[in-house]
CSV table of N, CA and C in Angstrom, one decimal:
chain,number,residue,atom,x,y,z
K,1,UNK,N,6.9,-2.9,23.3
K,1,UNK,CA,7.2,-4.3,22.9
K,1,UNK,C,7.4,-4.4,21.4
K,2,UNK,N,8.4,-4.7,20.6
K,2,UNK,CA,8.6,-5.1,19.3
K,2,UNK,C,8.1,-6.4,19.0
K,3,UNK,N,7.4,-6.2,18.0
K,3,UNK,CA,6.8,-7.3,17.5
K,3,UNK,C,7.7,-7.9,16.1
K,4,UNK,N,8.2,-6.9,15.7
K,4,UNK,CA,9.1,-7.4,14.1
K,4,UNK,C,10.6,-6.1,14.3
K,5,UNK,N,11.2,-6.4,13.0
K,5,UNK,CA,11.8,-5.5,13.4
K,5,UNK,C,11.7,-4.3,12.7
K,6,UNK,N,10.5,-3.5,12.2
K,6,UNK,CA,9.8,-2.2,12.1
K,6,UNK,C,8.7,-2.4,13.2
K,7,UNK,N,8.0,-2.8,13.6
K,7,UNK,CA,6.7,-2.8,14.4
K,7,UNK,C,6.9,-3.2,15.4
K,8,UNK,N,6.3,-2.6,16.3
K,8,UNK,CA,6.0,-2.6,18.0
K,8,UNK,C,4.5,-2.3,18.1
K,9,UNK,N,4.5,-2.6,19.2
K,9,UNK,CA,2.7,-3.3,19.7
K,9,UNK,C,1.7,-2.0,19.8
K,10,UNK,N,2.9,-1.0,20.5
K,10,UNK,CA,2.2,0.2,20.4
K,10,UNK,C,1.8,1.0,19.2
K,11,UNK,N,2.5,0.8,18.3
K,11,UNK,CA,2.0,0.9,16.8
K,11,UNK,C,0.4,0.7,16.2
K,12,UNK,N,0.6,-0.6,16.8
K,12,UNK,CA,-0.6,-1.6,16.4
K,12,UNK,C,-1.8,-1.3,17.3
K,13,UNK,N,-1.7,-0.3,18.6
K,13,UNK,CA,-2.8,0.2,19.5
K,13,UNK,C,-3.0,1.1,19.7
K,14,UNK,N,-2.3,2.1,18.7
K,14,UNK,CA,-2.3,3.4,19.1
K,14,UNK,C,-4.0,3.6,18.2
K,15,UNK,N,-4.2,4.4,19.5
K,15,UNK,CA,-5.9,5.2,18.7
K,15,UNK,C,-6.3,6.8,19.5
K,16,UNK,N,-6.0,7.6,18.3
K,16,UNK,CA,-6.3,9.3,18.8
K,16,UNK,C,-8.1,9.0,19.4
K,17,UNK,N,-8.7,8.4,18.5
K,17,UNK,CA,-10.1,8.7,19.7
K,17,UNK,C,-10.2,7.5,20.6
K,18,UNK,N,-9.3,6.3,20.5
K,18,UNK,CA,-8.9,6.0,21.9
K,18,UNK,C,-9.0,6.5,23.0
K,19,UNK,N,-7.8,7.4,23.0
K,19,UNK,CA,-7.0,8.1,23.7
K,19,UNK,C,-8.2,9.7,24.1
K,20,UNK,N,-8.6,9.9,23.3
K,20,UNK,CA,-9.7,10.9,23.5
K,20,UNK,C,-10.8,10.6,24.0
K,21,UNK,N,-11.0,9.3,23.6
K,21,UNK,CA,-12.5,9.0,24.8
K,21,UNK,C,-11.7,8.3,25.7
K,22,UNK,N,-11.0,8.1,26.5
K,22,UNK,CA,-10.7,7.9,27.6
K,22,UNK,C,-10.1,6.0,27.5
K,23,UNK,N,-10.5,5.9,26.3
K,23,UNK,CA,-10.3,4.1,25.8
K,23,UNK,C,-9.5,3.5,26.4
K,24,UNK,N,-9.3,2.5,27.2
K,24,UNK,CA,-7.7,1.8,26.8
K,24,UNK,C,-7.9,0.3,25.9
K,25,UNK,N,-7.1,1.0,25.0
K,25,UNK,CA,-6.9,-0.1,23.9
K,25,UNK,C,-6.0,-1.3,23.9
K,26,UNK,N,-5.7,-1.7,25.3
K,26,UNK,CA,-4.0,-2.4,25.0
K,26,UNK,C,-5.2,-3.8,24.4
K,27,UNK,N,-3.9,-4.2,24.0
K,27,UNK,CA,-4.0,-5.8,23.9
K,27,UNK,C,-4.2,-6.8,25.5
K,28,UNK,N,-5.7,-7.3,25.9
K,28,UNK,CA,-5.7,-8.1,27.0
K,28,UNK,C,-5.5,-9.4,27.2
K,29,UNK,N,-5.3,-10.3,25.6
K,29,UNK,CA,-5.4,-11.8,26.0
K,29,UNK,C,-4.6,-12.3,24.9
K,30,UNK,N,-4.0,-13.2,24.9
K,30,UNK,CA,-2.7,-14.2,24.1
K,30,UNK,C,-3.3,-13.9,22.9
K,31,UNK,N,-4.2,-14.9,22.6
K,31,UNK,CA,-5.4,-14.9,21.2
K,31,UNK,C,-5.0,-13.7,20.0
K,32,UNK,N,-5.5,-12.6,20.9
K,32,UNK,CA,-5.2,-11.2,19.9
K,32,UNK,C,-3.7,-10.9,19.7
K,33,UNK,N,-2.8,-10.7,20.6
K,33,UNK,CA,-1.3,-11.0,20.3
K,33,UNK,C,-0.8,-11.7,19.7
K,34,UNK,N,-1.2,-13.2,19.4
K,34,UNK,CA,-0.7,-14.1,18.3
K,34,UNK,C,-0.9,-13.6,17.1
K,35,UNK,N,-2.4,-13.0,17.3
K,35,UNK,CA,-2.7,-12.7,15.7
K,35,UNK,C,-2.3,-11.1,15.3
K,36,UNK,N,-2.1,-10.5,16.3
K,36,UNK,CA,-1.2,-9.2,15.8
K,36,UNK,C,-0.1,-9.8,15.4
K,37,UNK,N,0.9,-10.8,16.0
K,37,UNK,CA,2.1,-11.4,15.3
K,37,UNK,C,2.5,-11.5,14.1
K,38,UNK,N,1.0,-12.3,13.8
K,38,UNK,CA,0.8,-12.9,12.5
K,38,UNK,C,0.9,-12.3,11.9
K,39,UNK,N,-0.4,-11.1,11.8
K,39,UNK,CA,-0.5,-10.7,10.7
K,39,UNK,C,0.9,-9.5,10.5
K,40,UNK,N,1.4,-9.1,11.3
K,40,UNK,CA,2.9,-8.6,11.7
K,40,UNK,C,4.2,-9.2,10.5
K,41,UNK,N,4.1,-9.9,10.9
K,41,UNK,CA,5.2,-11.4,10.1
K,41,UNK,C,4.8,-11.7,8.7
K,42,UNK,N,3.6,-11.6,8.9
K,42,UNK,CA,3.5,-12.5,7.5
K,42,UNK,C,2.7,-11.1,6.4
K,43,UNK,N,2.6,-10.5,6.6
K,43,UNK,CA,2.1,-9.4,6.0
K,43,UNK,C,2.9,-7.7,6.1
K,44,UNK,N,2.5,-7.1,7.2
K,44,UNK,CA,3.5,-5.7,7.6
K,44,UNK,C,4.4,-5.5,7.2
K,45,UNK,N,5.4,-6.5,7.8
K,45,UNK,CA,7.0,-6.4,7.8
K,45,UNK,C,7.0,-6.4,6.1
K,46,UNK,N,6.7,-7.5,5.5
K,46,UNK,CA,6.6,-7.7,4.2
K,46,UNK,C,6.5,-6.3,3.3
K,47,UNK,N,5.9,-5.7,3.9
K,47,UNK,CA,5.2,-4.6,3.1
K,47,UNK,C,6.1,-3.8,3.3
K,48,UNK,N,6.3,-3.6,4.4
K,48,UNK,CA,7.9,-2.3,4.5
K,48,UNK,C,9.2,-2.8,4.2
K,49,UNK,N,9.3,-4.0,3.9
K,49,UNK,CA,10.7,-3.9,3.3
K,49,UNK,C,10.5,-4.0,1.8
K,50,UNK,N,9.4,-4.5,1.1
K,50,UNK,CA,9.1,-4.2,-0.4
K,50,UNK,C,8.8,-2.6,-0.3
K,51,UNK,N,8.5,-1.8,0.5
K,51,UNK,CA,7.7,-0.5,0.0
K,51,UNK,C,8.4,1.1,0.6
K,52,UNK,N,9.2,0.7,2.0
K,52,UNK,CA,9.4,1.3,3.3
K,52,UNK,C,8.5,1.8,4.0
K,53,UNK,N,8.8,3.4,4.6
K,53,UNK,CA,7.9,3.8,5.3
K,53,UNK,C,6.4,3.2,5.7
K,54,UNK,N,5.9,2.9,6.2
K,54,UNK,CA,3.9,1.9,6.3
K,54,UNK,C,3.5,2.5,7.5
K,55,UNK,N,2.4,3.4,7.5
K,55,UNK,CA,1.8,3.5,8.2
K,55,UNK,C,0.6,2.7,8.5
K,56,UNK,N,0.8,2.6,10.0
K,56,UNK,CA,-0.9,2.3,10.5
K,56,UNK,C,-1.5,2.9,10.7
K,57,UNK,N,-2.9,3.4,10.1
K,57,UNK,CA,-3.4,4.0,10.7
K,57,UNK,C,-4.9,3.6,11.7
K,58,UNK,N,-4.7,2.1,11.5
K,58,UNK,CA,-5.5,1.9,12.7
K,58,UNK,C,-5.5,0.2,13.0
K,59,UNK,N,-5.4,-0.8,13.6
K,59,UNK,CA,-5.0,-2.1,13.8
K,59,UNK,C,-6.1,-2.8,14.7
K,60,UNK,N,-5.3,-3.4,15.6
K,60,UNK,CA,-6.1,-3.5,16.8
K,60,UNK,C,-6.7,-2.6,17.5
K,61,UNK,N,-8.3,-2.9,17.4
K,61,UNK,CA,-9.4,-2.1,18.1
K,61,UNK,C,-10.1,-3.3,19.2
K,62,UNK,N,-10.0,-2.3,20.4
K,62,UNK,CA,-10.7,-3.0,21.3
K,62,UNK,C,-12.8,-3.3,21.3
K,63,UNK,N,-13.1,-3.7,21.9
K,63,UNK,CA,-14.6,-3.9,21.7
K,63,UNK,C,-15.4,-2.8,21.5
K,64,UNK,N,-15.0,-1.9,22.7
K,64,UNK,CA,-15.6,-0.9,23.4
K,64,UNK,C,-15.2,0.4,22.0
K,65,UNK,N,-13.6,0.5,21.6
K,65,UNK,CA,-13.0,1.2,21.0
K,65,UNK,C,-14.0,1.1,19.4
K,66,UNK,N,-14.0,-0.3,18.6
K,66,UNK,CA,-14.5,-0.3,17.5
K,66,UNK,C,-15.9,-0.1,17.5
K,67,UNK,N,-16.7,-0.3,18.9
K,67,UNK,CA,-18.4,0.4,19.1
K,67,UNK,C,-18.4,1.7,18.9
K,68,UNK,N,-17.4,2.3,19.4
K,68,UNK,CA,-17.4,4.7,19.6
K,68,UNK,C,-17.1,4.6,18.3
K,69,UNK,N,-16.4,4.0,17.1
K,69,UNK,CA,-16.5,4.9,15.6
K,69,UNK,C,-17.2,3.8,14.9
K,70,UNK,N,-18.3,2.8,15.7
K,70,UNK,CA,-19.7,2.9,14.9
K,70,UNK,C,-19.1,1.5,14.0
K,71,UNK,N,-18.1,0.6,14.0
K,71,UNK,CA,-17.9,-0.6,13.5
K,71,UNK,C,-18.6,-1.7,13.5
K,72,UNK,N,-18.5,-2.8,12.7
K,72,UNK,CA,-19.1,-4.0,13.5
K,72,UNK,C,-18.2,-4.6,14.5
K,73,UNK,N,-19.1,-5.3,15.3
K,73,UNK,CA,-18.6,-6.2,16.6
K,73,UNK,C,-17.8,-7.3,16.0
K,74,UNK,N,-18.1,-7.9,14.7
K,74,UNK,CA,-17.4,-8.6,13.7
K,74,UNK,C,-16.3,-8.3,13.1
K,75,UNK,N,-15.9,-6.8,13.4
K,75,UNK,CA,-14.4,-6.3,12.3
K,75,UNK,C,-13.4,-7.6,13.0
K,76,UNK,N,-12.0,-7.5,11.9
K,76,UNK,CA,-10.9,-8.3,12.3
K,76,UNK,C,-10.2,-7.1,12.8
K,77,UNK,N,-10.6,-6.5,13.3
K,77,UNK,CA,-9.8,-5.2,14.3
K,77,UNK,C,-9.5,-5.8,15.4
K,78,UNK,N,-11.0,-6.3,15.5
K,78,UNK,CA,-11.4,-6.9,17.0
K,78,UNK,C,-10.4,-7.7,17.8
K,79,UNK,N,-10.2,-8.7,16.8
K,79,UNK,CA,-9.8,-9.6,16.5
K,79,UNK,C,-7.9,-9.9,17.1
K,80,UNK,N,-7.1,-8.9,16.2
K,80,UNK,CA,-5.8,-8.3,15.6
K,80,UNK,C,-5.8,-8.6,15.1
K,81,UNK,N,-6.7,-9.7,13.8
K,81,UNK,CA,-6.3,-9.9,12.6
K,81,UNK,C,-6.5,-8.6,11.4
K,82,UNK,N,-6.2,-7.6,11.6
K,82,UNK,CA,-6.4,-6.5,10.6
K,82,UNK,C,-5.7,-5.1,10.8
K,83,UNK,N,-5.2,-4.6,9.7
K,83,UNK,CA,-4.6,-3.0,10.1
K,83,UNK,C,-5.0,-2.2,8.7
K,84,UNK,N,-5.5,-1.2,8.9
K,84,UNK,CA,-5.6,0.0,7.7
K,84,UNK,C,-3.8,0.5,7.9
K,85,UNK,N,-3.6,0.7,6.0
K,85,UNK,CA,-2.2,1.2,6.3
K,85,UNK,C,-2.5,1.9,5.0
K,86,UNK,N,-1.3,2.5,4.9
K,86,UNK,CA,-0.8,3.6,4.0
K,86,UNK,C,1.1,3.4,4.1
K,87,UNK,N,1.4,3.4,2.4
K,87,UNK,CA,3.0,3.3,2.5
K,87,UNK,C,2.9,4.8,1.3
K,88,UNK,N,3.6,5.8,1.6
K,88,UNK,CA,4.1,7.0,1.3
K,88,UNK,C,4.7,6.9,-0.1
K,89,UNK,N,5.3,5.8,-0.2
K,89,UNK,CA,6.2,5.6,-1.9
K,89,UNK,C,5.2,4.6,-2.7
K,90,UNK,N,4.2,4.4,-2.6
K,90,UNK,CA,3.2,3.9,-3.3
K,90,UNK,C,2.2,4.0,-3.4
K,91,UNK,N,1.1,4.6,-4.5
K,91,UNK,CA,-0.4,4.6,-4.8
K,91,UNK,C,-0.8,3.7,-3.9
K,92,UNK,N,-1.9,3.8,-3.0
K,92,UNK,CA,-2.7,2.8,-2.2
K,92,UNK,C,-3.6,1.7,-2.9
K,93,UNK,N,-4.0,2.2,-4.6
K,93,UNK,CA,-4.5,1.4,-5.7
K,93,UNK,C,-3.5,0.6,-5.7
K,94,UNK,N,-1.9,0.5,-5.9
K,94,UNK,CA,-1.1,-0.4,-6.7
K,94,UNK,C,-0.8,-0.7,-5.2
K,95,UNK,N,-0.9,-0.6,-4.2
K,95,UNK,CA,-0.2,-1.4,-2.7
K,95,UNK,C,-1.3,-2.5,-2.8
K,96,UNK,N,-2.3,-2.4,-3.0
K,96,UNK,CA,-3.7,-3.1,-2.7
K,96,UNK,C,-3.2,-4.5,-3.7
K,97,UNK,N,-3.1,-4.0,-5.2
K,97,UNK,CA,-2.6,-5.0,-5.9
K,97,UNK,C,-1.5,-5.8,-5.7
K,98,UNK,N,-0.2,-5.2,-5.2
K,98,UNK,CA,1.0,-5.2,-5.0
K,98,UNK,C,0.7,-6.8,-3.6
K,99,UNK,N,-0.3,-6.5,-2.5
K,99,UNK,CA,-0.7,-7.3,-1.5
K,99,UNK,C,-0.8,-8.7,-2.1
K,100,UNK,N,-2.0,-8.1,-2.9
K,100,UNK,CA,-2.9,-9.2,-3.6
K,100,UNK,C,-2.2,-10.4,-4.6
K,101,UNK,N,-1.0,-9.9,-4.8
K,101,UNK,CA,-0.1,-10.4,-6.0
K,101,UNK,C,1.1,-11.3,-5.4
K,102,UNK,N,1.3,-10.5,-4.1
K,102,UNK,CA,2.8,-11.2,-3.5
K,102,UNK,C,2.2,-11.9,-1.9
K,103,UNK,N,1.4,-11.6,-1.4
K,103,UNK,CA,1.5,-12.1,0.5
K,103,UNK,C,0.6,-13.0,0.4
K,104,UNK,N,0.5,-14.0,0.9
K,104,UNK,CA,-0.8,-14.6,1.7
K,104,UNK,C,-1.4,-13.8,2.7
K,105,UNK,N,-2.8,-13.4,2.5
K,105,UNK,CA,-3.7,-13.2,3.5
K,105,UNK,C,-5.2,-13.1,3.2
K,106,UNK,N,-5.6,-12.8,4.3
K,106,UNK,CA,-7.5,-13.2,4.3
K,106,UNK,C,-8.6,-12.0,3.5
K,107,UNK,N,-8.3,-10.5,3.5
K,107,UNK,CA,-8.8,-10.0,3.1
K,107,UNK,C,-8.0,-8.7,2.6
K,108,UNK,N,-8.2,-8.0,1.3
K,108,UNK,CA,-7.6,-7.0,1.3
K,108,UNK,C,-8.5,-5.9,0.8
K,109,UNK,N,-9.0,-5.2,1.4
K,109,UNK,CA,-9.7,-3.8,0.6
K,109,UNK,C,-9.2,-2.6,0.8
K,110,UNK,N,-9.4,-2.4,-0.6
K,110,UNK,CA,-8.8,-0.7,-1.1
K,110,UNK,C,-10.2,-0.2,-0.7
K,111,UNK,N,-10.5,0.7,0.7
K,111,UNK,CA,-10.7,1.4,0.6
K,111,UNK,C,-10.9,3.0,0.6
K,112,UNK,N,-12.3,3.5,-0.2
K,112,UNK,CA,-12.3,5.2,-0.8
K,112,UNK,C,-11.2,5.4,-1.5
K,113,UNK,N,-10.7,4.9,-2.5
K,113,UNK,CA,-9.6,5.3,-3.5
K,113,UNK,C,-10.6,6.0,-4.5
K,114,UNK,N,-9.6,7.1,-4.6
K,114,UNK,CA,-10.1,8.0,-6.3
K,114,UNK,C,-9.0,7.6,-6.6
K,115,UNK,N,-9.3,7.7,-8.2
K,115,UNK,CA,-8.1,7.4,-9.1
K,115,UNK,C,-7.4,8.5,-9.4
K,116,UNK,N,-6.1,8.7,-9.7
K,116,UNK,CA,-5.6,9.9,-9.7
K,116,UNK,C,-5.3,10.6,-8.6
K,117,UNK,N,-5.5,10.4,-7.4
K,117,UNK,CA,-5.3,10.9,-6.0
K,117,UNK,C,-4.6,9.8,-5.6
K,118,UNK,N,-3.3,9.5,-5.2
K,118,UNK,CA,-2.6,8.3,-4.7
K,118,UNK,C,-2.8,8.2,-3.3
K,119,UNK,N,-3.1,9.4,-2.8
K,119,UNK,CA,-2.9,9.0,-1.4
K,119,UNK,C,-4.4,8.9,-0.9
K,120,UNK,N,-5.3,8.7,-1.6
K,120,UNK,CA,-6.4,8.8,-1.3
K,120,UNK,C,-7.2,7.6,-0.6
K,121,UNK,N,-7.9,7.2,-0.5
K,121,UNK,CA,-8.6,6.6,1.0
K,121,UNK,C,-7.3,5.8,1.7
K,122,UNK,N,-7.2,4.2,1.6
K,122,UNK,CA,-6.3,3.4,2.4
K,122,UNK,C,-6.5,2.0,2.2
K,123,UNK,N,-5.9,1.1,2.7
K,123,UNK,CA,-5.9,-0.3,2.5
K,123,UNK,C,-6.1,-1.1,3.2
K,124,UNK,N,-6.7,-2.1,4.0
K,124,UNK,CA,-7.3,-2.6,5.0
K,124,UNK,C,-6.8,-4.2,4.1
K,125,UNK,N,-5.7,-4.4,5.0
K,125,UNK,CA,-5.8,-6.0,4.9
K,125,UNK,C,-5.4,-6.8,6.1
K,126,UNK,N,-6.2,-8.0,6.0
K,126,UNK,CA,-6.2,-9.0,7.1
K,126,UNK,C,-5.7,-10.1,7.1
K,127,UNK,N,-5.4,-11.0,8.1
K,127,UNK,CA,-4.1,-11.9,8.1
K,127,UNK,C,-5.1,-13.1,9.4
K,128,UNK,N,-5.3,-14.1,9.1
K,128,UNK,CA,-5.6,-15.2,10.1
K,128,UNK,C,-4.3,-16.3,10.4
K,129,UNK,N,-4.3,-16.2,11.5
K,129,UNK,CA,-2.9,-17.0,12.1
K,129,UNK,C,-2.9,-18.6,11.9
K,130,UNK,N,-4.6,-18.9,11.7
K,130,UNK,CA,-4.7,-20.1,11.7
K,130,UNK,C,-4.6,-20.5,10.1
K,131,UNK,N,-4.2,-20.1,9.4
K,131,UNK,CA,-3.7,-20.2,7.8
K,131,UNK,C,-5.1,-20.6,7.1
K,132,UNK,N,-6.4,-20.3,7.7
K,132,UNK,CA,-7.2,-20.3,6.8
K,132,UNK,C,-7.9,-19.2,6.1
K,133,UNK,N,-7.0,-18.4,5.2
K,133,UNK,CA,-6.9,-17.1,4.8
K,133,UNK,C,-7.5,-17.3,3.8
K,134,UNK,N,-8.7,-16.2,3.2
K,134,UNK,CA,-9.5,-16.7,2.0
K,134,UNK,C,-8.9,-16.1,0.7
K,135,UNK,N,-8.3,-15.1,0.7
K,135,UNK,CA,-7.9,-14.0,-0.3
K,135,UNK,C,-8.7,-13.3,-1.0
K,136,UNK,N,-9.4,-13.1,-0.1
K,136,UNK,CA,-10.6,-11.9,-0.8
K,136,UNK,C,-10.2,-10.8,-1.2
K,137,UNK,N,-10.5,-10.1,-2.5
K,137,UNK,CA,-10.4,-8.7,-2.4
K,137,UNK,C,-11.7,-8.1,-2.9
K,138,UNK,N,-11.4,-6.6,-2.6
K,138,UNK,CA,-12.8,-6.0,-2.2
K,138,UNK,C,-12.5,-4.1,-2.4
K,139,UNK,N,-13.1,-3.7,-3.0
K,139,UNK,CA,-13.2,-2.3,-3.1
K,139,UNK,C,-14.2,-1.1,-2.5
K,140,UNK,N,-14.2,-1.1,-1.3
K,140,UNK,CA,-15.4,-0.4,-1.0
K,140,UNK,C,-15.5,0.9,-1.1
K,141,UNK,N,-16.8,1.3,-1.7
K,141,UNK,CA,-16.8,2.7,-2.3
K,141,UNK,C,-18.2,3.0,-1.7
K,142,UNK,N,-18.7,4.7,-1.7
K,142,UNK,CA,-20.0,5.1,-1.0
K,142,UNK,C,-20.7,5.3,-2.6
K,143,UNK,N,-21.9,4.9,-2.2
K,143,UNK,CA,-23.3,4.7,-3.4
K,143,UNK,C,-24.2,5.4,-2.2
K,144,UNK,N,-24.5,6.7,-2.6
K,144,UNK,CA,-26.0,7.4,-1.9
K,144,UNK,C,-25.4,7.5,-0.8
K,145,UNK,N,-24.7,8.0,-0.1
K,145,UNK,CA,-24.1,8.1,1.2
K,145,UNK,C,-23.7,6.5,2.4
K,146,UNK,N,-24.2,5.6,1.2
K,146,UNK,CA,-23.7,4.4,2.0
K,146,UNK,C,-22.9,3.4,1.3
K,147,UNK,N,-21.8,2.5,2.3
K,147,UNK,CA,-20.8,1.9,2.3
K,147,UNK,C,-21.2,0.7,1.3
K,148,UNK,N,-20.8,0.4,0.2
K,148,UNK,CA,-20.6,-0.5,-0.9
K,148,UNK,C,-19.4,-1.5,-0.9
K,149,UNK,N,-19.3,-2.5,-0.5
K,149,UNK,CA,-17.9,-3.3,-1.1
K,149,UNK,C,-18.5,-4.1,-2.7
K,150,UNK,N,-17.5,-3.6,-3.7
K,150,UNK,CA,-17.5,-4.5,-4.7
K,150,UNK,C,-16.2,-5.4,-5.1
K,151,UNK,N,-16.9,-6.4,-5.5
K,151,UNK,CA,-15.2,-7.5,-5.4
K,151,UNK,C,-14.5,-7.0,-6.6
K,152,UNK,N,-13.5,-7.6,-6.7
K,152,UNK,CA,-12.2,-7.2,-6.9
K,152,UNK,C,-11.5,-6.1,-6.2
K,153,UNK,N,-10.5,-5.1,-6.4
K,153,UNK,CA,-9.7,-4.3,-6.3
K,153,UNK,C,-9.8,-3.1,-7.7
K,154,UNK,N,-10.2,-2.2,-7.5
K,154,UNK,CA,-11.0,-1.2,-8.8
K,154,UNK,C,-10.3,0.4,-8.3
K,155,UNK,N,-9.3,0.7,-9.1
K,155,UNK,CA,-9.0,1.8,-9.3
K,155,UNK,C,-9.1,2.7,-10.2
C-alpha cells in the first residue's frame, strides 16, 4: 500500500528482528495508520524531496516487536507517530537541523552522532496527527554505558 508518493506501508513495517523473531508487525487498527499518514505527509515525503534517497530504518513497531529490542511501552513507534531515518546526501547532524528549521513536528533527535562521521548514528523524528506537536529537540548520547538525551541538537 502507498502511503505518499515515495513511501509505502511496507517501508514503514519492515523489521529484520521482526521478521527473525517470528513478529508480525503489520499495522492492526486505523489510529496507527492515520498517524503513519501523518507523519508520512507532513514530514518523510518532505524530507525526500528536499534531500532524496531516506531511509527508514525503523518506524512503526508493534508492542510485542518494541518489548524484544528492550524499548519503552511509551516509544512513538508504538504509536506510528515516529521513524529513525537516514538520507545518504546529507550529514545526519545537518538533516536533524535541516528538520528542526523547515517541518512541523513533535520531536527530533539526533541520535549517537560523532562529529566528523556523517553517517554516523541516525535521526529519530516524530510527527502527531492531532497537530499538537511540541518541537522538541534532543541529542542523545551514551555517558558510562547509559542513554543520555540532552536538549538541543549537538554535533
Amino acid at each position: 500500500m502507498k502511503i505518499s508518493k515515495n513511501f509505502t506501508l511496507k517501508e514503514l513495517t519492515k523489521s529484520s528482528t521482526g521478521e527473525r523473531l517470528g513478529i508480525d508487525n503489520s499495522v492492526k487498527d486505523q489510529e496507527t495508520l492515520v498517524n503513519l499518514c501523518a507523519l508520512t505527509h507532513n514530514v518523510l515525503q518532505n524530507i525526500r524531496e528536499e534531500h532524496g534517497r531516506t531511509t527508514v530504518n525503523s518506524s512503526f513497531r508493534c508492542l510485542e516487536l518494541n518489548r524484544a529490542i528492550k524499548s519503552s511501552d511509551k516509544s512513538q513507534h508504538v504509536k506510528g507517530e515516529a521513524a529513525d531515518i537516514e538520507c545518504p546526501a546529507i550529514d545526519n547532524f545537518q538533516l536533524a537541523k535541516w528538520i528542526a528549521s523547515n517541518l512541523d513536528f513533535d520531536q527530533v533527535l539526533l541520535e549517537f552522532y560523532t562529529k566528523g562521521i556523517p553517517d554516523s548514528g541516525w535521526v529519530h523524528v516524530s510527527y502527531k496527527a492531532d497537530g499538537n506537536n511540541r518541537e522538541k529537540e534532543l541529542t542523545a548520547v551514551k555517558v558510562k554505558g547509559k542513554t543520555v538525551y540532552k536538549e538541543g541538537l549537538i554535533g
